[in-house]
Each structure stands twice: as structure tokens, then as C-alpha cells.
mmCIF file of C-alpha atoms in Angstrom:
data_model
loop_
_atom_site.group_PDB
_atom_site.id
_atom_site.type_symbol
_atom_site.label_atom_id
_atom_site.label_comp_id
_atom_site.label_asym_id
_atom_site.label_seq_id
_atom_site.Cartn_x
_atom_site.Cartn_y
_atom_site.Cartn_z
ATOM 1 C CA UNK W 1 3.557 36.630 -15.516
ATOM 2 C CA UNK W 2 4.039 33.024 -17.294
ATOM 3 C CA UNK W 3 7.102 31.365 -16.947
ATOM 4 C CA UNK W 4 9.201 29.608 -19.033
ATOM 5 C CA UNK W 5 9.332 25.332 -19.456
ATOM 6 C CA UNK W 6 12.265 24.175 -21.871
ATOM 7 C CA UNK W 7 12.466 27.237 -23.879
ATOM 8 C CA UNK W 8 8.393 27.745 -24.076
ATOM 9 C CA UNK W 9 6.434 30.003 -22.099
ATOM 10 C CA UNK W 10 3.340 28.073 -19.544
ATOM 11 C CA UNK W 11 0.058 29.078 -19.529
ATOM 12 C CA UNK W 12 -0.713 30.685 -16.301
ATOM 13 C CA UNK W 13 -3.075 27.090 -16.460
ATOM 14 C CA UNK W 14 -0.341 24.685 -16.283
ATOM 15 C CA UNK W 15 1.783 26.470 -13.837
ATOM 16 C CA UNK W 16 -0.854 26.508 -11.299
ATOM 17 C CA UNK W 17 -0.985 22.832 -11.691
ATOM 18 C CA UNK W 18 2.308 22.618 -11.146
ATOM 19 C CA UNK W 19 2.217 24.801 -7.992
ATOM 20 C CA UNK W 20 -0.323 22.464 -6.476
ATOM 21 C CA UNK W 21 1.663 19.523 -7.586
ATOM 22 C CA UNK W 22 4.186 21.021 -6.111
ATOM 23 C CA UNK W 23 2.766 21.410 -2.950
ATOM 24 C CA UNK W 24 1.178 18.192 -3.166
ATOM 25 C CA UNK W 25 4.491 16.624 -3.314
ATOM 26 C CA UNK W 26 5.671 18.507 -0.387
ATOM 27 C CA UNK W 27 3.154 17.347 1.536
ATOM 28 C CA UNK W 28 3.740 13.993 0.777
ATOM 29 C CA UNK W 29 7.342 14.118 1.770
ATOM 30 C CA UNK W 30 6.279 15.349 5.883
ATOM 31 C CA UNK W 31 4.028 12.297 5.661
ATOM 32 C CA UNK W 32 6.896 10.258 4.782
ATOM 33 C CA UNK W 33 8.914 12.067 7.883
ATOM 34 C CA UNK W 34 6.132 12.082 10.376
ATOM 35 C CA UNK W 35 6.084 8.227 9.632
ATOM 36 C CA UNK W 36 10.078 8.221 10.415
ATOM 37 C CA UNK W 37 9.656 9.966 13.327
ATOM 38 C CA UNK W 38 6.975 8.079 14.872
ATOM 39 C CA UNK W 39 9.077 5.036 14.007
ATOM 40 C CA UNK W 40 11.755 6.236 15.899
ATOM 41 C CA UNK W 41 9.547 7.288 18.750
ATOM 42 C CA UNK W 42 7.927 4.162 19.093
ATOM 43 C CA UNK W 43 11.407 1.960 18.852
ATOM 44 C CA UNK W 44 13.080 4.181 21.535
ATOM 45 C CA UNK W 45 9.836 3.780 24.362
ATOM 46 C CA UNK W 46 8.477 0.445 25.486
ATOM 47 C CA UNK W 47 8.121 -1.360 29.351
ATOM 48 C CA UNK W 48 11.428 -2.778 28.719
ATOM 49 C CA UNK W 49 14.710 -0.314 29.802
ATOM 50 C CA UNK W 50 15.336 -1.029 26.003
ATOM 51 C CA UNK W 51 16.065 2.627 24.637
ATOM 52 C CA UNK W 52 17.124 4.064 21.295
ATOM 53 C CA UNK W 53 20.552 3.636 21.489
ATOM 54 C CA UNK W 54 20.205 0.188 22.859
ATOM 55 C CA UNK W 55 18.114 -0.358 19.416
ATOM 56 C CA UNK W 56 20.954 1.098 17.278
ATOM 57 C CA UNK W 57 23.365 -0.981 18.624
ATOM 58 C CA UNK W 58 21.361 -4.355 17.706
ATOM 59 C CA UNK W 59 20.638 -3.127 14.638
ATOM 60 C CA UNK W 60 24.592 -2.361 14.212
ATOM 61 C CA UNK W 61 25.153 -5.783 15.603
ATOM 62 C CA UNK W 62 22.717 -7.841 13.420
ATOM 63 C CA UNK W 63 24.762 -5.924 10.134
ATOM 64 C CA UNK W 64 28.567 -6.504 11.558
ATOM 65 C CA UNK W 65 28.260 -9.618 13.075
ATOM 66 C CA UNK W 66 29.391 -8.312 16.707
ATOM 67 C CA UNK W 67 27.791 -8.767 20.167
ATOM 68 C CA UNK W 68 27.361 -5.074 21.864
ATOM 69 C CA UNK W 69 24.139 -5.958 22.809
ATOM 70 C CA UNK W 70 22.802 -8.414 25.514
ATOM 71 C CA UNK W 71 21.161 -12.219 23.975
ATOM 72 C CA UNK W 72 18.013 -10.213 25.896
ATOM 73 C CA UNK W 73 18.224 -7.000 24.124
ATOM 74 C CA UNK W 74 18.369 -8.636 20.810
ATOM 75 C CA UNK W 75 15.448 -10.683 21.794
ATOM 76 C CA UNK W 76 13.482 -7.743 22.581
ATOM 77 C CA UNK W 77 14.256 -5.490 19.624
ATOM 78 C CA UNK W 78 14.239 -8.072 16.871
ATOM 79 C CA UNK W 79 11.414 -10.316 18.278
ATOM 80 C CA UNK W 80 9.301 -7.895 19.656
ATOM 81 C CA UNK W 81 9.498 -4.306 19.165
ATOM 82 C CA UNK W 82 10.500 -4.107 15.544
ATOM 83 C CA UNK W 83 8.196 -6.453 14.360
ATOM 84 C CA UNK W 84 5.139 -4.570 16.335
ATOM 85 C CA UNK W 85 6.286 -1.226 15.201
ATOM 86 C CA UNK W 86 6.497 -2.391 11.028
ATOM 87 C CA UNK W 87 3.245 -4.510 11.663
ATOM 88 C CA UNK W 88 1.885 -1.265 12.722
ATOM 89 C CA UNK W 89 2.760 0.331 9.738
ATOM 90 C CA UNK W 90 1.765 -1.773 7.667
ATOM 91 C CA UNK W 91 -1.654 -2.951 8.807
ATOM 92 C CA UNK W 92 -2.366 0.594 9.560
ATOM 93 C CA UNK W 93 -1.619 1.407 5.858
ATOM 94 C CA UNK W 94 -3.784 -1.631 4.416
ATOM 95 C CA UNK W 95 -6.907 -0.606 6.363
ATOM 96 C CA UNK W 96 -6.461 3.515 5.774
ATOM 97 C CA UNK W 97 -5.790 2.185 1.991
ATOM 98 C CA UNK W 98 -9.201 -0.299 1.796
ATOM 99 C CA UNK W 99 -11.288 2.449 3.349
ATOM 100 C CA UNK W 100 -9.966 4.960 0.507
ATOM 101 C CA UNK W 101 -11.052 2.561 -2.314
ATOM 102 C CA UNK W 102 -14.293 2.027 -0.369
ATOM 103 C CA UNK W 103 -15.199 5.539 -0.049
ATOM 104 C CA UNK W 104 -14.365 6.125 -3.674
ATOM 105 C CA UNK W 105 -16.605 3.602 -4.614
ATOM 106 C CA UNK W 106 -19.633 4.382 -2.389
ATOM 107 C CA UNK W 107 -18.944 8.332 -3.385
ATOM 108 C CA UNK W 108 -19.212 8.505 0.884
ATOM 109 C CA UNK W 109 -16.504 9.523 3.343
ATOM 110 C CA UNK W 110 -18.771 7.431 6.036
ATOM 111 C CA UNK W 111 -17.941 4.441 4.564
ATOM 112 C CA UNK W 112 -15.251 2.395 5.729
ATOM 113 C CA UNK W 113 -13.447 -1.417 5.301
ATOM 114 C CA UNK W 114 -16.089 -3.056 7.595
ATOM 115 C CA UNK W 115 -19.336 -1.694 6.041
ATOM 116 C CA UNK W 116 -19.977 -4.552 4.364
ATOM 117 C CA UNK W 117 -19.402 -7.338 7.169
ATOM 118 C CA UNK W 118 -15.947 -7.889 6.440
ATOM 119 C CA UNK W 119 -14.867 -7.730 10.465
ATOM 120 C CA UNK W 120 -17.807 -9.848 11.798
ATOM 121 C CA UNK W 121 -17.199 -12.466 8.796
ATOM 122 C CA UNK W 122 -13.282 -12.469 10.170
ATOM 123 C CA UNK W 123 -14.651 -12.503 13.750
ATOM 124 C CA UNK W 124 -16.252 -15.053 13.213
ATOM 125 C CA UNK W 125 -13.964 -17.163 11.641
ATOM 126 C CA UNK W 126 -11.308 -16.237 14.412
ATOM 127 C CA UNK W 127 -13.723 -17.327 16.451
ATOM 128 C CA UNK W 128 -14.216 -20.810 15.244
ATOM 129 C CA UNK W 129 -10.614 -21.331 15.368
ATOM 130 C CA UNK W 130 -9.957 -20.283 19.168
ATOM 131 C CA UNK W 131 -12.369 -22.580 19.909
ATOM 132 C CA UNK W 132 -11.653 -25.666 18.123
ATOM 133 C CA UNK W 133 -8.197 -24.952 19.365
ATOM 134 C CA UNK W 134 -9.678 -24.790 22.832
ATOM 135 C CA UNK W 135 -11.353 -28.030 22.434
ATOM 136 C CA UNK W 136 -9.017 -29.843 20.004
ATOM 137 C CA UNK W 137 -6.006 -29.939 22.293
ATOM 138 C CA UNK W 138 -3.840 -31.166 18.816
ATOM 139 C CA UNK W 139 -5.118 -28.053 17.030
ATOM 140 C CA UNK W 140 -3.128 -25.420 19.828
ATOM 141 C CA UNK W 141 0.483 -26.341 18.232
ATOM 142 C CA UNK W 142 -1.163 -24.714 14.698
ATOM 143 C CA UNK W 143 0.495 -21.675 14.368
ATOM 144 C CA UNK W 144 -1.665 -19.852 11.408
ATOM 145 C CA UNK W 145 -5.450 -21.345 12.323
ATOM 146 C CA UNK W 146 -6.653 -18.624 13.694
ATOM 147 C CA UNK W 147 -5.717 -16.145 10.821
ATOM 148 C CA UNK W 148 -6.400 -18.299 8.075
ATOM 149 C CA UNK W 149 -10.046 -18.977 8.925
ATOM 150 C CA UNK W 150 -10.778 -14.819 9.809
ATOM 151 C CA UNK W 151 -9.299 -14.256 6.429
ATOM 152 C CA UNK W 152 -10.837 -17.228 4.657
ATOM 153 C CA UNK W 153 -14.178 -15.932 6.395
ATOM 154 C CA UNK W 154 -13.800 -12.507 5.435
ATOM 155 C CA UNK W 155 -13.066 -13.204 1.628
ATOM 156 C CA UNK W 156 -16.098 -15.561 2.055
ATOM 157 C CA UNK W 157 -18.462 -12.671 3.918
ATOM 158 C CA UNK W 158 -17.260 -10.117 0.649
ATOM 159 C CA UNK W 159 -18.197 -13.348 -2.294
ATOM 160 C CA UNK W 160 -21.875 -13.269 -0.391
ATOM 161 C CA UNK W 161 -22.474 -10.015 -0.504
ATOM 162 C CA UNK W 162 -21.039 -9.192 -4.203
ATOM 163 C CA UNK W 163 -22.572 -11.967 -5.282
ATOM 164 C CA UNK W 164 -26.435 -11.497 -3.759
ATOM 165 C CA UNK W 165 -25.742 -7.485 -5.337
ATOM 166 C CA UNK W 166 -24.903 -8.640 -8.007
ATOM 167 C CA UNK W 167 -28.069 -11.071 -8.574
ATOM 168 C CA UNK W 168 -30.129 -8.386 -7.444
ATOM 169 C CA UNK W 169 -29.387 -5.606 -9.778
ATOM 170 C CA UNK W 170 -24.921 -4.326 -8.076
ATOM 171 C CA UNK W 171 -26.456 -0.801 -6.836
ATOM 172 C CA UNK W 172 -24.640 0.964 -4.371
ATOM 173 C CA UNK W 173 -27.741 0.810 -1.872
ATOM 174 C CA UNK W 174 -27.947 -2.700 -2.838
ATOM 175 C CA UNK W 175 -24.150 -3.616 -1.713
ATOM 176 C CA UNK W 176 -24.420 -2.026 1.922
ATOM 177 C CA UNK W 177 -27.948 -2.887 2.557
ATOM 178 C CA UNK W 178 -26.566 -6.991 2.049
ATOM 179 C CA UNK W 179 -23.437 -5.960 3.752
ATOM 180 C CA UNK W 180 -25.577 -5.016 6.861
ATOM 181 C CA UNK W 181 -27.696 -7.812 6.760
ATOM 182 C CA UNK W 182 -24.735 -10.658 6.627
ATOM 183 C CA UNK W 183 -22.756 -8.605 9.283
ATOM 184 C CA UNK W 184 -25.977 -9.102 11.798
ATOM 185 C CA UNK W 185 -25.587 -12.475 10.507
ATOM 186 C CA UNK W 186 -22.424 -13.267 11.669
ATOM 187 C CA UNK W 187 -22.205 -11.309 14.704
ATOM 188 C CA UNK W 188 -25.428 -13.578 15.904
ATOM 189 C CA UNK W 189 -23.460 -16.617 15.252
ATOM 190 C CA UNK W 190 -20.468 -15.339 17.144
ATOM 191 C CA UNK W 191 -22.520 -14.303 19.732
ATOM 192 C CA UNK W 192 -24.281 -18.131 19.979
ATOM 193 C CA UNK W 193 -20.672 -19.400 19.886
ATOM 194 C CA UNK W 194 -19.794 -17.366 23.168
ATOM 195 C CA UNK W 195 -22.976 -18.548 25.191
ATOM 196 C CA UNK W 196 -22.885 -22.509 23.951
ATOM 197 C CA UNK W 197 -18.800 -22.391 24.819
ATOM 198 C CA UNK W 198 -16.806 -22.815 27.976
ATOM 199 C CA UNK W 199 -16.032 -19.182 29.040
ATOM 200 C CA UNK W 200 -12.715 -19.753 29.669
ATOM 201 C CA UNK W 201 -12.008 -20.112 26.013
ATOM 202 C CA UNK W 202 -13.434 -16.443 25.731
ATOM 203 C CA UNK W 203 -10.696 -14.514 26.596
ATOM 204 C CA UNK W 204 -8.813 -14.724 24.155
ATOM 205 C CA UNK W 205 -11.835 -13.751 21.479
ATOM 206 C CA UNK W 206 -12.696 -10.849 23.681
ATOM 207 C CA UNK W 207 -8.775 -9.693 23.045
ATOM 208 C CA UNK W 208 -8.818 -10.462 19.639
ATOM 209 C CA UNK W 209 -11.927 -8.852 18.752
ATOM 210 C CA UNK W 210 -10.888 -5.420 20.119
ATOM 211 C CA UNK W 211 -7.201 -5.212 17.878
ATOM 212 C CA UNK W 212 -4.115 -6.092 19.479
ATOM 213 C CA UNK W 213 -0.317 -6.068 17.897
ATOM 214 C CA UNK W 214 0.855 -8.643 20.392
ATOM 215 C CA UNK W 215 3.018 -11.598 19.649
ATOM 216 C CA UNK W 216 3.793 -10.567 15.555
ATOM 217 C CA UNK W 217 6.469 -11.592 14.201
ATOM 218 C CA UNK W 218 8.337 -11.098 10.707
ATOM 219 C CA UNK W 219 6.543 -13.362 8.382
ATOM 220 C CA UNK W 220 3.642 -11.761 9.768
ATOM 221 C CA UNK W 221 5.216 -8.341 8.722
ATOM 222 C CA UNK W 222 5.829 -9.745 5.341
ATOM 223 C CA UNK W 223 2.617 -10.886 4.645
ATOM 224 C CA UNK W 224 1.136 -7.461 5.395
ATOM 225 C CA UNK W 225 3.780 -5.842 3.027
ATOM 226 C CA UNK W 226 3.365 -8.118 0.323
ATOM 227 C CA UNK W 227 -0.501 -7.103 0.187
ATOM 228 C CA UNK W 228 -0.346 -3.583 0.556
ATOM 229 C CA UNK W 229 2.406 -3.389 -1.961
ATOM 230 C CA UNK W 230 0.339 -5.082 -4.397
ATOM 231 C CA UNK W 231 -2.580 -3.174 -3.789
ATOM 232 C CA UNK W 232 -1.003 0.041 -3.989
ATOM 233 C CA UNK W 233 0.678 -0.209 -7.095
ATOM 234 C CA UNK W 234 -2.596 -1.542 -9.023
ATOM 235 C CA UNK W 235 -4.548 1.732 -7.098
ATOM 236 C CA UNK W 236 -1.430 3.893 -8.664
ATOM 237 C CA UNK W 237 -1.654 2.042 -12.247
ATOM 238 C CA UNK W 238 -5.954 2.409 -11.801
ATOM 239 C CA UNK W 239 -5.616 5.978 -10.315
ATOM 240 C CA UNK W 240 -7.031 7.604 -13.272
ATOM 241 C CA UNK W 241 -9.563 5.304 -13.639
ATOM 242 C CA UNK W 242 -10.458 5.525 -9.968
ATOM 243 C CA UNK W 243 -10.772 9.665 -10.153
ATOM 244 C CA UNK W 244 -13.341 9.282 -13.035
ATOM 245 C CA UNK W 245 -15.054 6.805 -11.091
ATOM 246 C CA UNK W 246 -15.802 9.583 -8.490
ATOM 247 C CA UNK W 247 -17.453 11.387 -10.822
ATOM 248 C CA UNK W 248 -20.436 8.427 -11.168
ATOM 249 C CA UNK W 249 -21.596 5.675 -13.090
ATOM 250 C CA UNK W 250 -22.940 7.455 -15.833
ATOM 251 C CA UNK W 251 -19.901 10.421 -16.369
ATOM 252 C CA UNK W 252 -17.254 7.266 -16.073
ATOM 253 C CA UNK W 253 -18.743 5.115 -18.780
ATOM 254 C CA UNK W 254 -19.108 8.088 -21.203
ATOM 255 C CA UNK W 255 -15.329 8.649 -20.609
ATOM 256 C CA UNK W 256 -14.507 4.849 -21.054
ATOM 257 C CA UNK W 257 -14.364 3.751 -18.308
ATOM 258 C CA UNK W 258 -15.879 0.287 -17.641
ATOM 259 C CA UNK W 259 -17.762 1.067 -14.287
ATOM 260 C CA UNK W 260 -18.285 -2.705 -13.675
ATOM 261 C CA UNK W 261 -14.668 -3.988 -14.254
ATOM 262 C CA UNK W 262 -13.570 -1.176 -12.137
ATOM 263 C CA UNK W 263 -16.139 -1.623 -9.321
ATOM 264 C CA UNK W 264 -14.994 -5.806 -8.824
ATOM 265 C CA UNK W 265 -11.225 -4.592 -8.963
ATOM 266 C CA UNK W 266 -11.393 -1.768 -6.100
ATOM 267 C CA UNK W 267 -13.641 -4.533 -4.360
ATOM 268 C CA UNK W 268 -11.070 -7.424 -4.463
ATOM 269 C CA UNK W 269 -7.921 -4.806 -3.651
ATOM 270 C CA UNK W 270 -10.066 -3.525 -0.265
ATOM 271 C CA UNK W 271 -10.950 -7.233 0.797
ATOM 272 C CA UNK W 272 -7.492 -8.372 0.446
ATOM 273 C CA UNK W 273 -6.229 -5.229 2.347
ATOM 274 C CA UNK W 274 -9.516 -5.670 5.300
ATOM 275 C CA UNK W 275 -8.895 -9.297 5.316
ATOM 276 C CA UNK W 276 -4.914 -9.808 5.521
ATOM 277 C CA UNK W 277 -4.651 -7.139 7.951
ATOM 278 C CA UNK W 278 -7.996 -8.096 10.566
ATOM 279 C CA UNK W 279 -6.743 -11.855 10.340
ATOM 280 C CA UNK W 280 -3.908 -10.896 11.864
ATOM 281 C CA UNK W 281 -4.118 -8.006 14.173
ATOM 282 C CA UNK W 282 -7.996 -8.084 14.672
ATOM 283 C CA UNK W 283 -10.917 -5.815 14.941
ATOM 284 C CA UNK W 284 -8.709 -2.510 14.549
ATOM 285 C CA UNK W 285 -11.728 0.398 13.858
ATOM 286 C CA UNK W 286 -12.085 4.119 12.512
ATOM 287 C CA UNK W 287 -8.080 3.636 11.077
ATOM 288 C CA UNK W 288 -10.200 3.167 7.798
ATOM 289 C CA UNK W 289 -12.539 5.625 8.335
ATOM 290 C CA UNK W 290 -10.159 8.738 9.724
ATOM 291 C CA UNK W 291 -7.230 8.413 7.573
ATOM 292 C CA UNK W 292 -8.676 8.430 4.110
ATOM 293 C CA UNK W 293 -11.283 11.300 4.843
ATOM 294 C CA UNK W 294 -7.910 13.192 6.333
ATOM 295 C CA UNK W 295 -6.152 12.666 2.983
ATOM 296 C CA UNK W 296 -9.174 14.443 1.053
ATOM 297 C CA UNK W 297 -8.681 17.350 3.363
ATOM 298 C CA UNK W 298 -4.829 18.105 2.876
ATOM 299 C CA UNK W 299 -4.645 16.490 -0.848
ATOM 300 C CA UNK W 300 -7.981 17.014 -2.652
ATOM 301 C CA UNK W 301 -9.353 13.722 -4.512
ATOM 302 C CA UNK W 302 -6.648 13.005 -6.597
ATOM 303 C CA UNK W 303 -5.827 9.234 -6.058
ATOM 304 C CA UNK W 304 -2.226 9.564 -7.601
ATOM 305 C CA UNK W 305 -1.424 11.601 -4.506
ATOM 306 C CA UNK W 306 -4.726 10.289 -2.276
ATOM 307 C CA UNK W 307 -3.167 6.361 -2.776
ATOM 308 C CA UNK W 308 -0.042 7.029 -0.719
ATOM 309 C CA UNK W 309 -0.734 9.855 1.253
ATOM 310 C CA UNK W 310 -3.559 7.514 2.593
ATOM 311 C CA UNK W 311 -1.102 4.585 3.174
ATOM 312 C CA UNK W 312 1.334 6.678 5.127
ATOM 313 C CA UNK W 313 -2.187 8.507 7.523
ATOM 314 C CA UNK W 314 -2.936 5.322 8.341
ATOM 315 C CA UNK W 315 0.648 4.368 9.246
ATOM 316 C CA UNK W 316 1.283 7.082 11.200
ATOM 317 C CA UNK W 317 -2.363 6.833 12.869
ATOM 318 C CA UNK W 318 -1.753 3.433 13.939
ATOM 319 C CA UNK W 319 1.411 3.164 15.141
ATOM 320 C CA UNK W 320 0.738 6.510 17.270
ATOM 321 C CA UNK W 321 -2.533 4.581 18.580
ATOM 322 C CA UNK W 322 -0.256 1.189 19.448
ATOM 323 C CA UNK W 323 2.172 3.236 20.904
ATOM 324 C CA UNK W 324 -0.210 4.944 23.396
ATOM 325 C CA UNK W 325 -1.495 1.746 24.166
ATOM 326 C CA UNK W 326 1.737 -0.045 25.058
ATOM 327 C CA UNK W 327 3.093 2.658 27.213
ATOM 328 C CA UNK W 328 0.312 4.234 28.854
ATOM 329 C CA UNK W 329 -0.720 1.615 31.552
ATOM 330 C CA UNK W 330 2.690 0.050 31.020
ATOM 331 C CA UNK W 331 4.072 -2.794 32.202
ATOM 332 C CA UNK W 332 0.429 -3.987 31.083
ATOM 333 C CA UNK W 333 -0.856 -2.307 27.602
ATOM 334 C CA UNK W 334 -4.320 -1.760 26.007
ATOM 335 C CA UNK W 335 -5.714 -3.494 22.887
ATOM 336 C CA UNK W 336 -4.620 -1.065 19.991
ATOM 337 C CA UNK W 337 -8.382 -0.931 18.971
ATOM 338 C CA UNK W 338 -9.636 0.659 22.227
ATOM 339 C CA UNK W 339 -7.188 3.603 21.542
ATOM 340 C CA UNK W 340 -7.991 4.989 17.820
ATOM 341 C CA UNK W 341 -11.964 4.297 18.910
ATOM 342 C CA UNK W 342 -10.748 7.455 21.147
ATOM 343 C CA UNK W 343 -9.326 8.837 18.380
ATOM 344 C CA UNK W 344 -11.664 7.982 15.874
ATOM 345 C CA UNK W 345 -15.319 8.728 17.573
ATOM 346 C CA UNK W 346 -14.520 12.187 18.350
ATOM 347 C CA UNK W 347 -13.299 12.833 14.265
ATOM 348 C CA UNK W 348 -16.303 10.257 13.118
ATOM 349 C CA UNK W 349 -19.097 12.962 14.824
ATOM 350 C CA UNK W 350 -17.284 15.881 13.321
ATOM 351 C CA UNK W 351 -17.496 13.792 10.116
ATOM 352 C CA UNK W 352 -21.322 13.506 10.658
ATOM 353 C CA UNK W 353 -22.105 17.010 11.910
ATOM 354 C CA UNK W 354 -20.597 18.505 9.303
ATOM 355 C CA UNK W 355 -22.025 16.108 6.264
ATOM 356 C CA UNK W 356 -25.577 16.918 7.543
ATOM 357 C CA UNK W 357 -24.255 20.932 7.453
ATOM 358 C CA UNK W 358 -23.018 20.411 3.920
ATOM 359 C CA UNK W 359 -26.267 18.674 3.292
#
């Protein structure tokens, strides 16, 4: 039987839409919860004796003005494990978000943010820094070096690449194939970096190259918001343009869609997202590759649900991975990135196994 919408009857058509909106919706909202809980989770756990109500009552203190809570505990909550936790969240959002768009693009859930060299053209340029602030004693006291050349070197890796596709004909094929070659590029320079260098001055690239959440603070926090908000809401206002897109070049320009405008848009938005969040937390893998193919499987390829359902999956996926890693081995803790590799290798052969099945 239909039912009834403002005094008209609807199509048994529309009201299955709605039903899978519906549920859509609903799905969205235990994202949304998940992501609380984990939040809460990961606040109340750590090395420190710092517990849950011990955070509540900082948090209480920093909005009244009084001092329940210990100088320490403040220092602990508000410098470290609140900052960690939303940079988490954030970073983990901006990488499940750039390997959506990339996916989309490439029409292949194998794809993911570093396909195209993005991470070795960041590792690189982290790696420049660590060591001119290794040798250039003056250079240690600059707070932002580090992450401004791995991002400047990132955005630089994705120019080369668009721009060589682009020059030789902006295929698909064309795009990785370049991708590959400049990643191999930049990995062998890192890789003559580390033998020319003093090893001691390695450590800290070894660390950096395998993801860590270490040592962010809040500006660090609000750069990572700033980008993913910005991306997400021009994915939300392109979503309709981005589900024709799926369909291929040929269907999307026959329904208007300008294939090339579209293509250098989702290509800027996943660069920004790659690049902000590697320069700052590093080499972080399969976050980018799990979380969007995850968000196919409970939402279908609808980006106007896919868009934040993929933010909050790759929220949820690395701030479970960071927490693991802080508390596992604690009082020491493991780089974030060794953890969703765990996570991620296992779901990445499934992902394989059952392509070539399909295929």
C-alpha cells in the first residue's frame, strides 16, 4: 500500500527511497556515536593515572574558572591527550575523505591518497627538514619546518604528476603510471639522504615515516579542521556531480557534467586533505584505503551520504588504531601507522581476493 505525503499519496517508488534514506540516515547517526564513544574511550585510558573523571573535572575547570584539578592534570589533558585524541579525528577523517575522492575518480576501491606519490613527495620533504635541522643547529628552534616542506613537497609531487598527465593526453592509466614513477623517484632520494647522512639524525625520520600523533598540539588540531571542513563541504556542494562522475567520462559529459573541471577539483580537495594531514602526523597507511571502501559497503555510492559517513570511518578507524598504540606497550607506545597496517593488510587482501572473484 502507498502512503500518504502532505495530503498526496507516494508512489511505492519514492517511498522506497525514502526507506533507504531513512536508513541511510540512521546509519549515519551510530557513526556519529561510535565516534563519541571512542572519544570517550580514548580520553578516559592513557599511561598517565589520568582517568575520565579526572578529564571532566579539567574540562569543568577550564569553563568555571576553578582549580579541582592538579597544574599536572591540566597539563596532561589539555596539552596532551585532547589534542592527540581530536588530531586523531581529524587526520583520520582527511585521509578516509582523500581516498574516497580518489577512488571515485579512478572508478577503483584499490586506490588510495598515496597512489600517486603523495607520501614519498612529503617524506621526502620531511626529510630534508630533519636534516637541515640536524645540521643547521639555528634551524632546531623552527617550530613548523618540518611540516611545511612535507606539505610543500607533497603539493609539489601532485603539480608533477597532473601536469606530465596532463601533457601526455590526463588518462586514468596515464595519472598512476606517473604517480608510480615520481614516487620511486622520491623514495630513491630519501633513501640517498639516509646513507650520505649522520645516522644519528635518522631516528627521528624512521619515526616520522611510520605515523605518529606525538607532541600535537591545538593549532595543529585547527589546521586539520580547517581543511577537512573545507573539503567536505565542496564534496557535499559537488556530490551530485561526483555520483555522475562514477558513472565515466563519457555518461558524465552527456549529463553535463564537465569531466575535466571536475577531475582537477576532486584532485586539489584529496592533495590538500593527503598533504595537511601526512605533514603533520606522517606516513599513516590503509586509513585511506579501508574506510572509504567500508562506506560503499554499509551506504552504497551515494556521496551525499558516502562524504560524511567516510569522514566519521576514518575517525573512528584512527583514533581506535592510536589508541591501541598508546596503551598497548604502555608506558612506551607504537607509531600509529604500524597499528592500522594490522588492521589494514588483512581488509586490503580481502579487498583483492574478492575484486579478482568479482572479476
Amino acid at each position: 500500500m502507498t502512503k500518504k505525503l502532505h495530503g498526496q499519496r507516494m508512489s511505492p517508488e519514492w517511498e522506497e527511497f525514502h526507506r533507504r534514506s531513512g536508513k541511510k540516515a540512521k546509519r549515519l547517526c551510530l557513526l556519529g556515536m561510535i565516534l563519541f564513544l571512542l572519544i570517550v574511550l580514548s580520553a578516559a585510558i592513557g599511561a598517565s593515572s589520568v582517568d575520565l573523571n579526572i578529564v571532566v573535572t579539567v574540562l569543568k575547570d577550564c569553563i568555571t574558572g576553578s582549580t579541582e584539578a592538579s597544574s599536572v592534570q591540566h597539563s596532561i589533558v589539555m596539552r596532551s591527550r585532547l589534542p592527540r585524541i581530536f588530531a586523531a579525528v581529524f587526520a583520520g577523517g582527511a585521509l578516509s575523505l582523500a581516498g574516497l575522492l580518489m577512488q571515485g575518480i579512478f572508478r577503483n576501491p584499490l586506490v588510495s591518497p598515496y597512489t600517486l606519490g603523495v607520501s614519498n613527495g612529503a617524506s621526502f620533504g620531511a626529510c630534508v627538514a630533519i636534516v637541515l635541522g640536524y645540521y643547521v643547529t639555528e634551524l632546531n628552534f623552527v617550530r613548523w619546518l618540518t611540516p611545511a616542506l612535507a606539505f610543500a613537497s607533497a603539493v609539489l609531487t601532485m603539480l608533477i604528476v597532473y601536469g606530465i598527465a596532463k601533457v601526455a593526453g590526463q588518462s586514468t592509466k596515464t595519472l598512476v603510471l606517473t604517480g608510480s614513477a615520481i614516487a620511486y623517484l622520491f623514495s630513491a632520494l630519501v633513501s640517498g639522504i639516509k646513507y650520505a647522512v649522520d645516522i644519528t639524525a635518522l631516528p627521528e625520520l624512521f619515526f616520522w615515516q611510520m605515523g605518529s600523533l606525538t607532541g600535537l598540539t591545538w593549532d595543529v588540531v585547527g589546521i586539520l579542521l580547517a581543511a577537512l571542513a573545507i573539503s567536505a563541504t565542496i564534496a557535499l556542494i559537488k556530490a551530485w556531480d561526483l555520483n555522475v562522475m562514477a558513472l565515466g567520462r563519457e555518461e558524465a559529459s552527456a549529463l553535463g557534467v564537465n569531466y575535466r573541471r571536475m577531475q582537477a577539483i576532486t584532485f586539489v580537495l584529496a592533495t590538500l586533505l593527503t598533504a595537511t594531514a601526512v605533514s603533520f602526523t606522517g606516513v599513516i597507511g590503509f586509513v585511506g584505503l579501508v574506510a572509504p571502501h567500508i562506506t560503499r559497503m554499509l551506504l552504497g555510492n551515494d556521496y551525499r551520504y558516502n562524504v560524511p559517513a567516510s569522514v566519521l570511518l576514518g575517525s573512528c578507524l584512527l583514533l581506535l588504531s592510536d589508541t591501541i598504540a598508546r596503551v598497548i606497550v604502555a608506558p612506551t607506545e607504537l607509531p600509529v601507522g604500524i597499528v592500522t597496517s594490522l588492521i589494514g593488510v588483512p581488509f586490503f587482501l580481502y579487498l583483492v581476493v574478492r575484486r579478482r572473484r568479482v572479476g
